[in-house]
Short mmCIF file of C-alpha atoms in Angstrom, two decimals:
data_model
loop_
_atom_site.label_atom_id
_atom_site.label_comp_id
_atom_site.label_asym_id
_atom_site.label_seq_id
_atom_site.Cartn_x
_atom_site.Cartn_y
_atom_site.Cartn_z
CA UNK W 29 13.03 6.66 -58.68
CA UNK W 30 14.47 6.02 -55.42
CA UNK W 31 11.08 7.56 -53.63
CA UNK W 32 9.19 5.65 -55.46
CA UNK W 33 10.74 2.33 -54.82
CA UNK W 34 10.92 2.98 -51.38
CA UNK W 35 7.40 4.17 -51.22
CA UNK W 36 6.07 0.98 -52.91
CA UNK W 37 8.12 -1.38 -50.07
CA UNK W 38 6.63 0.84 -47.38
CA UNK W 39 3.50 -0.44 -48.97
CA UNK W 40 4.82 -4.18 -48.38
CA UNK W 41 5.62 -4.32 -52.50
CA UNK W 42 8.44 -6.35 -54.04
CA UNK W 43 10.61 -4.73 -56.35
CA UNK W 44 10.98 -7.66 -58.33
CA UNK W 45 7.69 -8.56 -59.01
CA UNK W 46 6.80 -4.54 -59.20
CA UNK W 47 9.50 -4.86 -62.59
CA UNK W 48 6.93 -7.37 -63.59
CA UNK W 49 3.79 -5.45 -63.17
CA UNK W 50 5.06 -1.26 -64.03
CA UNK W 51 0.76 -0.89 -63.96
CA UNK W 52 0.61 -1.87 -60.35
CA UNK W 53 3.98 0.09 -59.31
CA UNK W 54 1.59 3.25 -58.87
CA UNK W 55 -0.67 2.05 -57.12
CA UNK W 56 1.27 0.68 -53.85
CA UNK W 57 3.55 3.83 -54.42
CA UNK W 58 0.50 5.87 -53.77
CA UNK W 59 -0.37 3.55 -51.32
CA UNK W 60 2.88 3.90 -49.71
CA UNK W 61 2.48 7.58 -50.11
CA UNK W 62 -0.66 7.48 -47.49
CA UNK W 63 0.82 5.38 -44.67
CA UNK W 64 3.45 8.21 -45.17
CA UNK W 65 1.32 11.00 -44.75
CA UNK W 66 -0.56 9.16 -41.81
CA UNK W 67 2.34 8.75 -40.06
CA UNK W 68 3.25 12.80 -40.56
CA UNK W 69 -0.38 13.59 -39.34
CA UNK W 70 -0.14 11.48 -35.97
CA UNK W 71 3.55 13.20 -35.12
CA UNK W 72 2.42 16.30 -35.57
CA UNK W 73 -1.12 15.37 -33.39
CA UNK W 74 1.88 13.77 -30.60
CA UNK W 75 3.74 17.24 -30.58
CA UNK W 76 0.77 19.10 -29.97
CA UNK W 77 -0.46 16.55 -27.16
CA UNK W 78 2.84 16.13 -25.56
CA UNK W 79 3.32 20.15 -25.84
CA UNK W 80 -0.50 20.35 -24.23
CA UNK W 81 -0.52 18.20 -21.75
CA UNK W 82 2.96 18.13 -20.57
CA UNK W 83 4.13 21.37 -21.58
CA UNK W 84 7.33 20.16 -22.50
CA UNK W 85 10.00 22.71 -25.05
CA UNK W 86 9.10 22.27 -28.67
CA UNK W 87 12.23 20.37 -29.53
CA UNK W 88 11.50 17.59 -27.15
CA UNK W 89 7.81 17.50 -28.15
CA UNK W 90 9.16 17.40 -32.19
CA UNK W 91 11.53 14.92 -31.39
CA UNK W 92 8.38 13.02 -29.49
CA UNK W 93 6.40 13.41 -32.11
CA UNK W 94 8.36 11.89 -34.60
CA UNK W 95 8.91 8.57 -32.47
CA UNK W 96 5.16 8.38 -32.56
CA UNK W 97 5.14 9.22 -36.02
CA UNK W 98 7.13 6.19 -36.57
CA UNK W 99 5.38 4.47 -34.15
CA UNK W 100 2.06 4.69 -36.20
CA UNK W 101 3.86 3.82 -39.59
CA UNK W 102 5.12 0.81 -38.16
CA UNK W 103 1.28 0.08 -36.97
CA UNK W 104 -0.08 1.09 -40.24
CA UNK W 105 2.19 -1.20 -42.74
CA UNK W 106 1.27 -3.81 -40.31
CA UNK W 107 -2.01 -3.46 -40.92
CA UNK W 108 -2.17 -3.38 -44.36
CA UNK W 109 0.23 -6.38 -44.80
CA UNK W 110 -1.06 -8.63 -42.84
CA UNK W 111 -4.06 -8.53 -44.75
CA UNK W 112 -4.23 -11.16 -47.24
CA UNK W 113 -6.81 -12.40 -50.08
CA UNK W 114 -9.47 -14.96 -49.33
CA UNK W 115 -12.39 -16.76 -50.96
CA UNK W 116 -15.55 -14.72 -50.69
CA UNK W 117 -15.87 -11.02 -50.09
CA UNK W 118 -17.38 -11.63 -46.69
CA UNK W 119 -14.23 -13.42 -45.62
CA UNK W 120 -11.96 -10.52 -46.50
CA UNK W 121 -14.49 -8.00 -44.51
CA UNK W 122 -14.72 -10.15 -41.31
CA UNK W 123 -10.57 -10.96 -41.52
CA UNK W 124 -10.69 -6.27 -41.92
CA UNK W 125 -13.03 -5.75 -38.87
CA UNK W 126 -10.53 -6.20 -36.07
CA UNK W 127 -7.82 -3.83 -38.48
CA UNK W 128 -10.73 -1.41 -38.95
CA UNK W 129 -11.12 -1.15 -35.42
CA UNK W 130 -7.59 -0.80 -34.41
CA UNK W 131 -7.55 1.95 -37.26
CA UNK W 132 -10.13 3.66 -35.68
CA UNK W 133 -8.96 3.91 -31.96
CA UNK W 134 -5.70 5.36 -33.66
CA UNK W 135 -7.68 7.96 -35.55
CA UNK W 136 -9.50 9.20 -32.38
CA UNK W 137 -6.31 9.21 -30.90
CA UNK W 138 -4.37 11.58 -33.51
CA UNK W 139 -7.41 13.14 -34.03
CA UNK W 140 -7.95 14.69 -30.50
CA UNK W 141 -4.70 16.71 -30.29
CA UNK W 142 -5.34 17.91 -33.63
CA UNK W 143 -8.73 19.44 -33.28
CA UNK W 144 -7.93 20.81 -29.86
CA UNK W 145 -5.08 22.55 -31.54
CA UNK W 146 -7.70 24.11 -34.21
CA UNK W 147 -9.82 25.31 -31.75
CA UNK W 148 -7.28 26.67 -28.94
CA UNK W 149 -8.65 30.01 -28.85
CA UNK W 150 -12.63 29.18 -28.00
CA UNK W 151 -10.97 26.75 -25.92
CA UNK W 152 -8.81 28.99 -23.92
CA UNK W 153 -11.36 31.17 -23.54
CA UNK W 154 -13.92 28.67 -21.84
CA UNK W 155 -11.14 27.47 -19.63
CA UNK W 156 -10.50 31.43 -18.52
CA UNK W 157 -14.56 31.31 -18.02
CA UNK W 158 -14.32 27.62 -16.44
CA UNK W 159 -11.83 28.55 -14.15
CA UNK W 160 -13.86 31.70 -12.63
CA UNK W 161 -16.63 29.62 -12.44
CA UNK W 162 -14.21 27.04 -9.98
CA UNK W 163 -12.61 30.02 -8.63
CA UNK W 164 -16.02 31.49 -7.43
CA UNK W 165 -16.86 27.70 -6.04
CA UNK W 166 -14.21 27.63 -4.28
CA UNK W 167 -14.58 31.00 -2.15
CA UNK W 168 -18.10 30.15 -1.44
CA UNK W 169 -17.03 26.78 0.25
CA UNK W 170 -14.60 28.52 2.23
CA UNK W 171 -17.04 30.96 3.81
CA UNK W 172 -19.00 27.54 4.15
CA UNK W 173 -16.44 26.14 6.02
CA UNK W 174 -17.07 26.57 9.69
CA UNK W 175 -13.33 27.22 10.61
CA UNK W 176 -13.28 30.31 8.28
CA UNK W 177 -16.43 31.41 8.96
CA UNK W 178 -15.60 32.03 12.51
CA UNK W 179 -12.51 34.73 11.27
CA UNK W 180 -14.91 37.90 11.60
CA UNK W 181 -15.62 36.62 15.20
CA UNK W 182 -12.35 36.17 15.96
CA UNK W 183 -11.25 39.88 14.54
CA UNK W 184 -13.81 41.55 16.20
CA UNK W 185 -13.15 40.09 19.84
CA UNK W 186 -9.23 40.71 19.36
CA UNK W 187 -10.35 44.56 18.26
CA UNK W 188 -12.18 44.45 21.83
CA UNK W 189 -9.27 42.65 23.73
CA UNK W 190 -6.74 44.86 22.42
CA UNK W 191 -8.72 47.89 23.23
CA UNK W 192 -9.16 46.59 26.69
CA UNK W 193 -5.69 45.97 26.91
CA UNK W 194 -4.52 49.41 25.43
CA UNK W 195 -6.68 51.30 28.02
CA UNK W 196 -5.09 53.65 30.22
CA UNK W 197 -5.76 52.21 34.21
CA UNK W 198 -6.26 55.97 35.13
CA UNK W 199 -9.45 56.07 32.66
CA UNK W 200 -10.66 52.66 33.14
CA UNK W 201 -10.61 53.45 36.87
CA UNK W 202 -12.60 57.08 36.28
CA UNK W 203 -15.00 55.24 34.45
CA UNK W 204 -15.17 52.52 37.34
CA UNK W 205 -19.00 52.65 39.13
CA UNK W 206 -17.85 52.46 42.40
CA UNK W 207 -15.59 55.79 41.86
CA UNK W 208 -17.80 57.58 39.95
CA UNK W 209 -20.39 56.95 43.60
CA UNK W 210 -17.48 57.94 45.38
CA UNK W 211 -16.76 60.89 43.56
CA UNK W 212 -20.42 61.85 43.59
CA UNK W 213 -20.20 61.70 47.25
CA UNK W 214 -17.59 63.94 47.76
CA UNK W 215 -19.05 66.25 45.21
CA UNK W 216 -22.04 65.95 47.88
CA UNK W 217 -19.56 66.41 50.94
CA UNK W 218 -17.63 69.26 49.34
CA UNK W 219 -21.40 71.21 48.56
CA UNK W 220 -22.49 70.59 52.36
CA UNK W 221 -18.60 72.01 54.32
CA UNK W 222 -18.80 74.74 51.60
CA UNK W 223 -22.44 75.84 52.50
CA UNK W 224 -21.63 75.46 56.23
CA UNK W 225 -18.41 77.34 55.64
CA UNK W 226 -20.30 80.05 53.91
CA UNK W 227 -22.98 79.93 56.63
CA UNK W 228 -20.34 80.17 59.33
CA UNK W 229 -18.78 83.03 58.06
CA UNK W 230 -21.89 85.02 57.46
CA UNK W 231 -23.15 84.48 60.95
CA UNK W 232 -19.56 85.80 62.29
CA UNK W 233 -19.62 88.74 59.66
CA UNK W 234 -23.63 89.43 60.59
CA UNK W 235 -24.68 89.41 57.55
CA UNK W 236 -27.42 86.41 57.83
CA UNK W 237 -28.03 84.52 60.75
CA UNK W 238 -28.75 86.82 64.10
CA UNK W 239 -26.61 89.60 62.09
CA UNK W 240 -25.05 90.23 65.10
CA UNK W 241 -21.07 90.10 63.92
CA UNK W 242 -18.90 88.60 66.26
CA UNK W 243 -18.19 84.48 67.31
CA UNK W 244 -21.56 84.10 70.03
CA UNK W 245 -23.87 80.91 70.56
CA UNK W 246 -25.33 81.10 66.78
CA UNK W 247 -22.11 81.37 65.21
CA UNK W 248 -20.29 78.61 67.21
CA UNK W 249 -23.27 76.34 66.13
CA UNK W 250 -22.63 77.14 62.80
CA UNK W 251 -18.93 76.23 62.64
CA UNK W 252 -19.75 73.26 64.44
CA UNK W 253 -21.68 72.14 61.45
CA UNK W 254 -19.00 73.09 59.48
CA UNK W 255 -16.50 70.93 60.83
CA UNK W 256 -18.75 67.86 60.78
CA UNK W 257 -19.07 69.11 57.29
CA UNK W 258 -15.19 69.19 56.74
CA UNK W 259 -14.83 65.50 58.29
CA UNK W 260 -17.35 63.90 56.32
CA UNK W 261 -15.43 65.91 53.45
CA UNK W 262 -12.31 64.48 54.43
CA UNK W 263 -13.76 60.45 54.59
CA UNK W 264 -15.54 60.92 51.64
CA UNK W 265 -12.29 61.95 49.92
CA UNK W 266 -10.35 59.01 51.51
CA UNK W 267 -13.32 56.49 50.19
CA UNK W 268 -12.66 57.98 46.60
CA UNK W 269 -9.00 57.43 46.59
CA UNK W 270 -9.43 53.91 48.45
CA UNK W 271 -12.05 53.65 45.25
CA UNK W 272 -9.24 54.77 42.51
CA UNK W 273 -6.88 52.53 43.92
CA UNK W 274 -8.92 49.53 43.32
CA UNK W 275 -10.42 50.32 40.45
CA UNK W 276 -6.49 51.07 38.79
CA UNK W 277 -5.88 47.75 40.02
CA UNK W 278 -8.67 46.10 38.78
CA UNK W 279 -8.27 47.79 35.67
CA UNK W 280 -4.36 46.89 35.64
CA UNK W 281 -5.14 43.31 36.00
CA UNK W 282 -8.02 43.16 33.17
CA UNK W 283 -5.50 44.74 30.86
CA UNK W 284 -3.16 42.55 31.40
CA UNK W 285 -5.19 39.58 31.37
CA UNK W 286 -6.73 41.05 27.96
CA UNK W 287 -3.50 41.36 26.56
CA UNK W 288 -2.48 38.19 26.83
CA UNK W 289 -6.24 36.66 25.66
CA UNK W 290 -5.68 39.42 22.53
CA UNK W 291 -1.85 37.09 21.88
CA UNK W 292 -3.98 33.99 22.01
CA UNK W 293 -6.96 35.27 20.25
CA UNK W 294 -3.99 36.58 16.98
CA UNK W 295 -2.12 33.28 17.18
CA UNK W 296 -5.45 31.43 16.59
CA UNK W 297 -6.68 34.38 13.91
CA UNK W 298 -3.35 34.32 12.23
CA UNK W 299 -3.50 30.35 11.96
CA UNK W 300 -6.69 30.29 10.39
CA UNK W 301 -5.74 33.04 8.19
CA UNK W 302 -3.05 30.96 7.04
CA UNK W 303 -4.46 27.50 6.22
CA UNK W 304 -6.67 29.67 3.98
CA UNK W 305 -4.15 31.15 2.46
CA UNK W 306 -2.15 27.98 2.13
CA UNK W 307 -5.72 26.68 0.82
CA UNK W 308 -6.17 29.68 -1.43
CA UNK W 309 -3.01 29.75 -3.21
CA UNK W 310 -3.05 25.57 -3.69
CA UNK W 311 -6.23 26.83 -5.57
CA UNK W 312 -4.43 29.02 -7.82
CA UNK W 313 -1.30 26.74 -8.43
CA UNK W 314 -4.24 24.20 -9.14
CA UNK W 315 -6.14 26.46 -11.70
CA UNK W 316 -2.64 27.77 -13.05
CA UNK W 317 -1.88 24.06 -13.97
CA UNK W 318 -5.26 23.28 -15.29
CA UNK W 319 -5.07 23.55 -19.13
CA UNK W 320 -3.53 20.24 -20.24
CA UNK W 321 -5.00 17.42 -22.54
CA UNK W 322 -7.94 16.65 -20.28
CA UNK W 323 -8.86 20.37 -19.58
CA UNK W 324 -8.78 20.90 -22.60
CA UNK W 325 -11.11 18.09 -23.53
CA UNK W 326 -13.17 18.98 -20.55
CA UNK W 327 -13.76 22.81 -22.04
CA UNK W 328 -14.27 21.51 -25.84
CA UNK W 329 -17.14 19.15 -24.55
CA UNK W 330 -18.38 22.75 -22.68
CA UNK W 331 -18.38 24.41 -26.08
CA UNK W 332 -19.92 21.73 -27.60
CA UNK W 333 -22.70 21.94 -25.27
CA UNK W 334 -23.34 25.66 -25.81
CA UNK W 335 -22.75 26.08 -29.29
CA UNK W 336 -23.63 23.02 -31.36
CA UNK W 337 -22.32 24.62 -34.68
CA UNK W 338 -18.95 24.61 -32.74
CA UNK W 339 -19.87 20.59 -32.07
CA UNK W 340 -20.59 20.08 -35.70
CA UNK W 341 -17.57 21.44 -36.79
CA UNK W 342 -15.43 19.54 -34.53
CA UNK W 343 -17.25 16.12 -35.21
CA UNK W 344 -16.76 16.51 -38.83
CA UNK W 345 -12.85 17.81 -38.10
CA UNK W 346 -12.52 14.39 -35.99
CA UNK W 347 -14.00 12.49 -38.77
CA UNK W 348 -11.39 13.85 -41.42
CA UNK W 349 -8.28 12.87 -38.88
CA UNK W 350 -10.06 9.63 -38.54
CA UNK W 351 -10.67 8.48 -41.75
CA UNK W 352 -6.87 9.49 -43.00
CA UNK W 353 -6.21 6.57 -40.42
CA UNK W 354 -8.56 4.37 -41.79
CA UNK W 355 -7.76 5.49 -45.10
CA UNK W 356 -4.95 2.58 -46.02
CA UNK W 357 -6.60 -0.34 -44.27
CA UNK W 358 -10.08 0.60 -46.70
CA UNK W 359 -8.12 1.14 -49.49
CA UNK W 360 -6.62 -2.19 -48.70
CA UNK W 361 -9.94 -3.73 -47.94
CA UNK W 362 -11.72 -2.37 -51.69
CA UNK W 363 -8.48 -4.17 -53.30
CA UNK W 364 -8.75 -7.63 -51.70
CA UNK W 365 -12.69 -7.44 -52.38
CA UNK W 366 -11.98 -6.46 -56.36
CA UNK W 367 -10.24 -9.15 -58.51
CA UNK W 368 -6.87 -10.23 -58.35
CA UNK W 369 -4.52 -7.75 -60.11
CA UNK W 370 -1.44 -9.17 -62.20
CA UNK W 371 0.79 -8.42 -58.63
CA UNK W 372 -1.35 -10.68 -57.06
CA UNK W 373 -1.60 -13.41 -59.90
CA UNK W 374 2.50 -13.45 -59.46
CA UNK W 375 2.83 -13.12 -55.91
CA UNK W 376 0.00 -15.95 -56.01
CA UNK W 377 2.15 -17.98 -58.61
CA UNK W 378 5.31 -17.65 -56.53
CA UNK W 379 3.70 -18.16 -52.90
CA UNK W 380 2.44 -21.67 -54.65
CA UNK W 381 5.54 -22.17 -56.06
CA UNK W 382 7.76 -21.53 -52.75
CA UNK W 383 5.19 -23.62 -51.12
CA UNK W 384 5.65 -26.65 -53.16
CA UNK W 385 9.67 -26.32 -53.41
CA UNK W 386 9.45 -26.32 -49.38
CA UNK W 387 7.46 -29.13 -49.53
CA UNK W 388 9.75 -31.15 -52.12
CA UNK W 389 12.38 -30.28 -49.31
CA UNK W 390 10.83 -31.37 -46.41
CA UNK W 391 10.23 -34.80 -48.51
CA UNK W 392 13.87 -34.81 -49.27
CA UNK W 393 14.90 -34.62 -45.78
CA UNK W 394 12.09 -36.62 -44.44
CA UNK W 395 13.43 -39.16 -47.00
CA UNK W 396 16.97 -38.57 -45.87
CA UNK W 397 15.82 -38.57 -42.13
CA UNK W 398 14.27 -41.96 -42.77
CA UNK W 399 17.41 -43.96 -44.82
CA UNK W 400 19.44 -42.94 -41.70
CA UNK W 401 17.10 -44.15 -39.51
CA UNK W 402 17.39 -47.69 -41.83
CA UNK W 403 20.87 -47.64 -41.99
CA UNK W 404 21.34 -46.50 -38.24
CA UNK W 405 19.00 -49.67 -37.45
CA UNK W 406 21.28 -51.94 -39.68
CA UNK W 407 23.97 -51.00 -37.75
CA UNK W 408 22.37 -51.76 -34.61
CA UNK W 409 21.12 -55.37 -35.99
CA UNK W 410 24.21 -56.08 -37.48
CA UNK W 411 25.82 -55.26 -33.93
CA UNK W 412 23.76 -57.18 -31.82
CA UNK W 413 24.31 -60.09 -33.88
CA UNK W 414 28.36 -59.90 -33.60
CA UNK W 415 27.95 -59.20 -30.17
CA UNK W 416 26.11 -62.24 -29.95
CA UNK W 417 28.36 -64.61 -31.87
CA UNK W 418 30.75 -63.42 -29.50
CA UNK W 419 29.25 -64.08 -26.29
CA UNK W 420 28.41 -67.88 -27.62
CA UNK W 421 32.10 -68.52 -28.38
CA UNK W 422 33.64 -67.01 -25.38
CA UNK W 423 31.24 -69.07 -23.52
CA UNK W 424 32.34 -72.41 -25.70
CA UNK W 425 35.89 -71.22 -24.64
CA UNK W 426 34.75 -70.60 -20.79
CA UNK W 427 33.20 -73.94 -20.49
CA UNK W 428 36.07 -75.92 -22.27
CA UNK W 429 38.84 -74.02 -19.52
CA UNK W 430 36.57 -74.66 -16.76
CA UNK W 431 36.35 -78.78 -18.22
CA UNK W 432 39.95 -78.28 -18.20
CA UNK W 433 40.70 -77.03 -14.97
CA UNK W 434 38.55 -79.43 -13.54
CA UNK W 435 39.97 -82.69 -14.92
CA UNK W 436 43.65 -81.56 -13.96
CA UNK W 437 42.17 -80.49 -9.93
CA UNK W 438 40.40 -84.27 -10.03
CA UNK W 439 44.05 -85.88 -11.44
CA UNK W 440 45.70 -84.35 -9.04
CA UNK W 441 43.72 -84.80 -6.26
CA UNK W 442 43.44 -88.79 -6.94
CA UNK W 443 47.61 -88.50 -6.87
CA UNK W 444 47.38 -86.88 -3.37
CA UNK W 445 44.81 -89.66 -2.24
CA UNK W 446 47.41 -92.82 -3.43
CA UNK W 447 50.28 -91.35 -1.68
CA UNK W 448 47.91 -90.60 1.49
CA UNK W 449 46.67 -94.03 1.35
CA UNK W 450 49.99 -95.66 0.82
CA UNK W 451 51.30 -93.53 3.56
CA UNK W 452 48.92 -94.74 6.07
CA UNK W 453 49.06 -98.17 4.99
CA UNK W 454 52.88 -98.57 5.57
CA UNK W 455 52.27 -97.10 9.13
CA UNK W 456 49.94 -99.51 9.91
CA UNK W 457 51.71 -102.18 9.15
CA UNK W 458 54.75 -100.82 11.16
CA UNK W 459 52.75 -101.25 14.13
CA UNK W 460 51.49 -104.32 13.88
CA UNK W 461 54.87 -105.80 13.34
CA UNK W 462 54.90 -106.53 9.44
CA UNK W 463 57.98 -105.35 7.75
CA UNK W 464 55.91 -103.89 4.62
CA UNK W 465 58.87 -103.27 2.86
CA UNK W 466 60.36 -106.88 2.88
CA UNK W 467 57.10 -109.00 2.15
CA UNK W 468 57.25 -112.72 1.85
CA UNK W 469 56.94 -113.80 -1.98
CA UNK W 470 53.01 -114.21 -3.01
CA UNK W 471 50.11 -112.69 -2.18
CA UNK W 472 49.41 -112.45 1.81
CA UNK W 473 46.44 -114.47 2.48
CA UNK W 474 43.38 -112.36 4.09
CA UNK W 475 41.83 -113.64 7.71
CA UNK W 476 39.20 -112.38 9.64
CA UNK W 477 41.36 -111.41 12.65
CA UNK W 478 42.92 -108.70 10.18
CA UNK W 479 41.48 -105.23 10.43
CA UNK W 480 42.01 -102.57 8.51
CA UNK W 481 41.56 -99.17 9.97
CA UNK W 482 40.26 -97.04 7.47
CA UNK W 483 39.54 -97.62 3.57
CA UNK W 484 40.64 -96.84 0.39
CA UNK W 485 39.00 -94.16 -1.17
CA UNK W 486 37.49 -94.58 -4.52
CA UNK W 487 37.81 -92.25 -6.65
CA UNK W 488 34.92 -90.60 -7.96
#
């Protein structure tokens, strides 16, 4: 009971509305049931491509795989809930298009891993047979290269340098022209004195010549000859040694300067031998590292190529992955295009029901929103106007204080101005001679001749 109920909310049900309907309860569990499987399908296709193309241990590819599993069910129930019921079938297929698309890319995507791992044999095989076929590439561009190309070359004049160098002087010199012509000539010399020698001493014994033994004319002739003979002997031997000494010198010297060409000639030779080495075994690490994802990929389109029942097979294999992908989103799609079920009907009901109660709220606080607004500008009227009354009477009271002050500054100045004028009256009279303060009874009578230096002033 528990995997059902939580099947049918992984299908976006409501339990409460699912107590309503026990007829549609099957269906969204089933439903729920295929984004389930779905989801198992794409983490095992992420193990596989994580273990393929990173080559990572099994328990972090598992562990991988079920984050994309997870990944994909979260993908999947959006997909399917977010599609909703419209008016007219051709609505609901144009809303499913971009879904059905999405769905798609992630079936090719769990798909790929999936069929690779089905066909990992053929597939290893054609990459053994892909990578010979690089392998034999490669060594034909490196006897292309002109840098390798030149290593035969390069072996065969340090075989040549290194016999020169390993030559014994002695033999070099034997071999030398000019001491094989010296030798010759003293090979020549050595035949002449011998013959005179031999002629010399047969003329003394008498057994050729005159044959008269004894040293006369004819034998002193002959070892006259003789000892030219024996001189030109003797030079002839003295070139040929001059000759060997020069030629085991010369011979000395070419050693020694092919010995040290030979070092040159190996340094370069082992340098080159090197970088192709180096080359070579980059090659191999290369080819050892080539059988991930895209390799893969690479060798299955090969096999496709050469054996279309292999292609067949793996289009239809792709197809099934794909369509367990697409799977919920066209089982969703047939449902919204069929009519509404009693789920729907309630889930209708209560969408137009939660629809109108929010919009009986939002009157209620748009109605609530607007009698504070009211009383909040009541307030504010009913403010301004005591603010106003206010102002009037302190200004009433302002003006009066001012009338006031006024009135006593004006009393009180016309006080000052009496005694001032009073003042100034009594001093003129003090110098004209007039006692002011003991005036003769009656009124003083007024003549021209009086002046009076200033004037009263009136007050205003």
């Amino acid at each position: 009971m528990i995997v059902r109920r939580w099947l049918a909310a992984l299908a976006g049900a409501r339990h409460d509305v699912l107590e309503q309907t026990p007829v549609d309860r099957f269906r969204y569990v089933a439903a729920g049931g295929v984004l389930l499987t779905t989801s198992a399908v794409a983490a095992v296709s992420a193990a596989f491509a994580l273990r393929m193309a990173v080559r990572v241990a099994w328990p972090l590819a598992i562990a991988g795989g079920l984050a994309w599993g997870v990944v994909i069910l979260n993908l999947d129930r959006l997909l399917v809930i977010g599609m909703t019921r419209r008016t007219g079938w051709w609505r609901n297929i144009l809303g499913a298009l971009p879904r059905v698309a999405l769905a798609l890319l992630l079936g090719t995507v769990i798909a790929t891993p999936l069929v690779l791992r089905i066909f990992q044999p053929e597939i290893d095989a054609e990459l053994e047979v892909m990578r010979n076929d690089r392998a034999a590439r490669f060594e034909e561009e490196l006897s292309r290269n002109p840098r390798y190309a030149a290593i035969p070359d390069l072996e065969r004049k340090l075989n040549e340098l290194q016999a020169l160098a390993d030559r014994n002087p002695d033999t070099a010199a034997a071999a030398d022209p000019a001491v094989v012509a010296a030798q010759q000539e003293v090979d020549r010399a050595r035949g002449v004195y011998d013959e005179a020698q031999r002629a010399a001493v047969c003329e003394i014994d008498g057994t050729c010549g005159t044959r008269q033994p004894g040293v006369a004319e004819a034998a002193r002739e002959r070892q006259q000859a003789r000892d030219v003979a024996l001189a030109d002997l003797r030079q002839a031997e003295a070139d040929l040694a001059t000759a060997k000494d020069k030629a085991r010198d010369a011979a000395a010297s070419a050693s020694t300067s092919a010995g040290q060409d030979a070092d040159r000639v190996r340094d370069d030779l082992a340098k080159i031998r090197q970088d192709r080495e180096n080359d070579q075994r980059e090659f191999a690490a290369a080819s050892r590292q080539d059988g991930g994802l895209l390799a893969r990929i690479e060798a299955l389109a090969s096999l496709g190529d050469k054996r279309p029942d292999l292609w067949f097979a793996q289009f239809v294999l792709s197809l099934l992955f794909m369509s367990l992908e697409l799977l919920p989103v066209l089982t969703k799609l047939i449902q919204l295009s069929g009519p509404p079920t009693v789920y729907d009907q309630i889930i209708e009901r209560m969408d137009d029901e939660a629809t109108r109660a929010s919009a009986r709220a939002a009157a209620r606080e748009q109605q609530i929103v607007d009698s504070y607004a009211e009383y909040q500008a009541a307030l504010e009227h009913d403010q301004a106007e005591r603010q106003f009354d206010a102002g009037r009477r302190a200004n009433q009271l302002l003006v009066a204080e001012q009338e006031a002050i006024a009135e006593r500054a004006i009393r009180r100045w016309a006080q000052e101005a009496h005694r001032r004028s009073d003042r100034e009256l009594d001093e003129w009279f003090h110098r004209n001679g007039d006692a002011r303060h003991n005036p003769a009874p009656g009124p003083r009578p007024w003549t021209p001749d009086d002046t009076i230096p200033f004037h009263r002033p009136r007050p205003d």
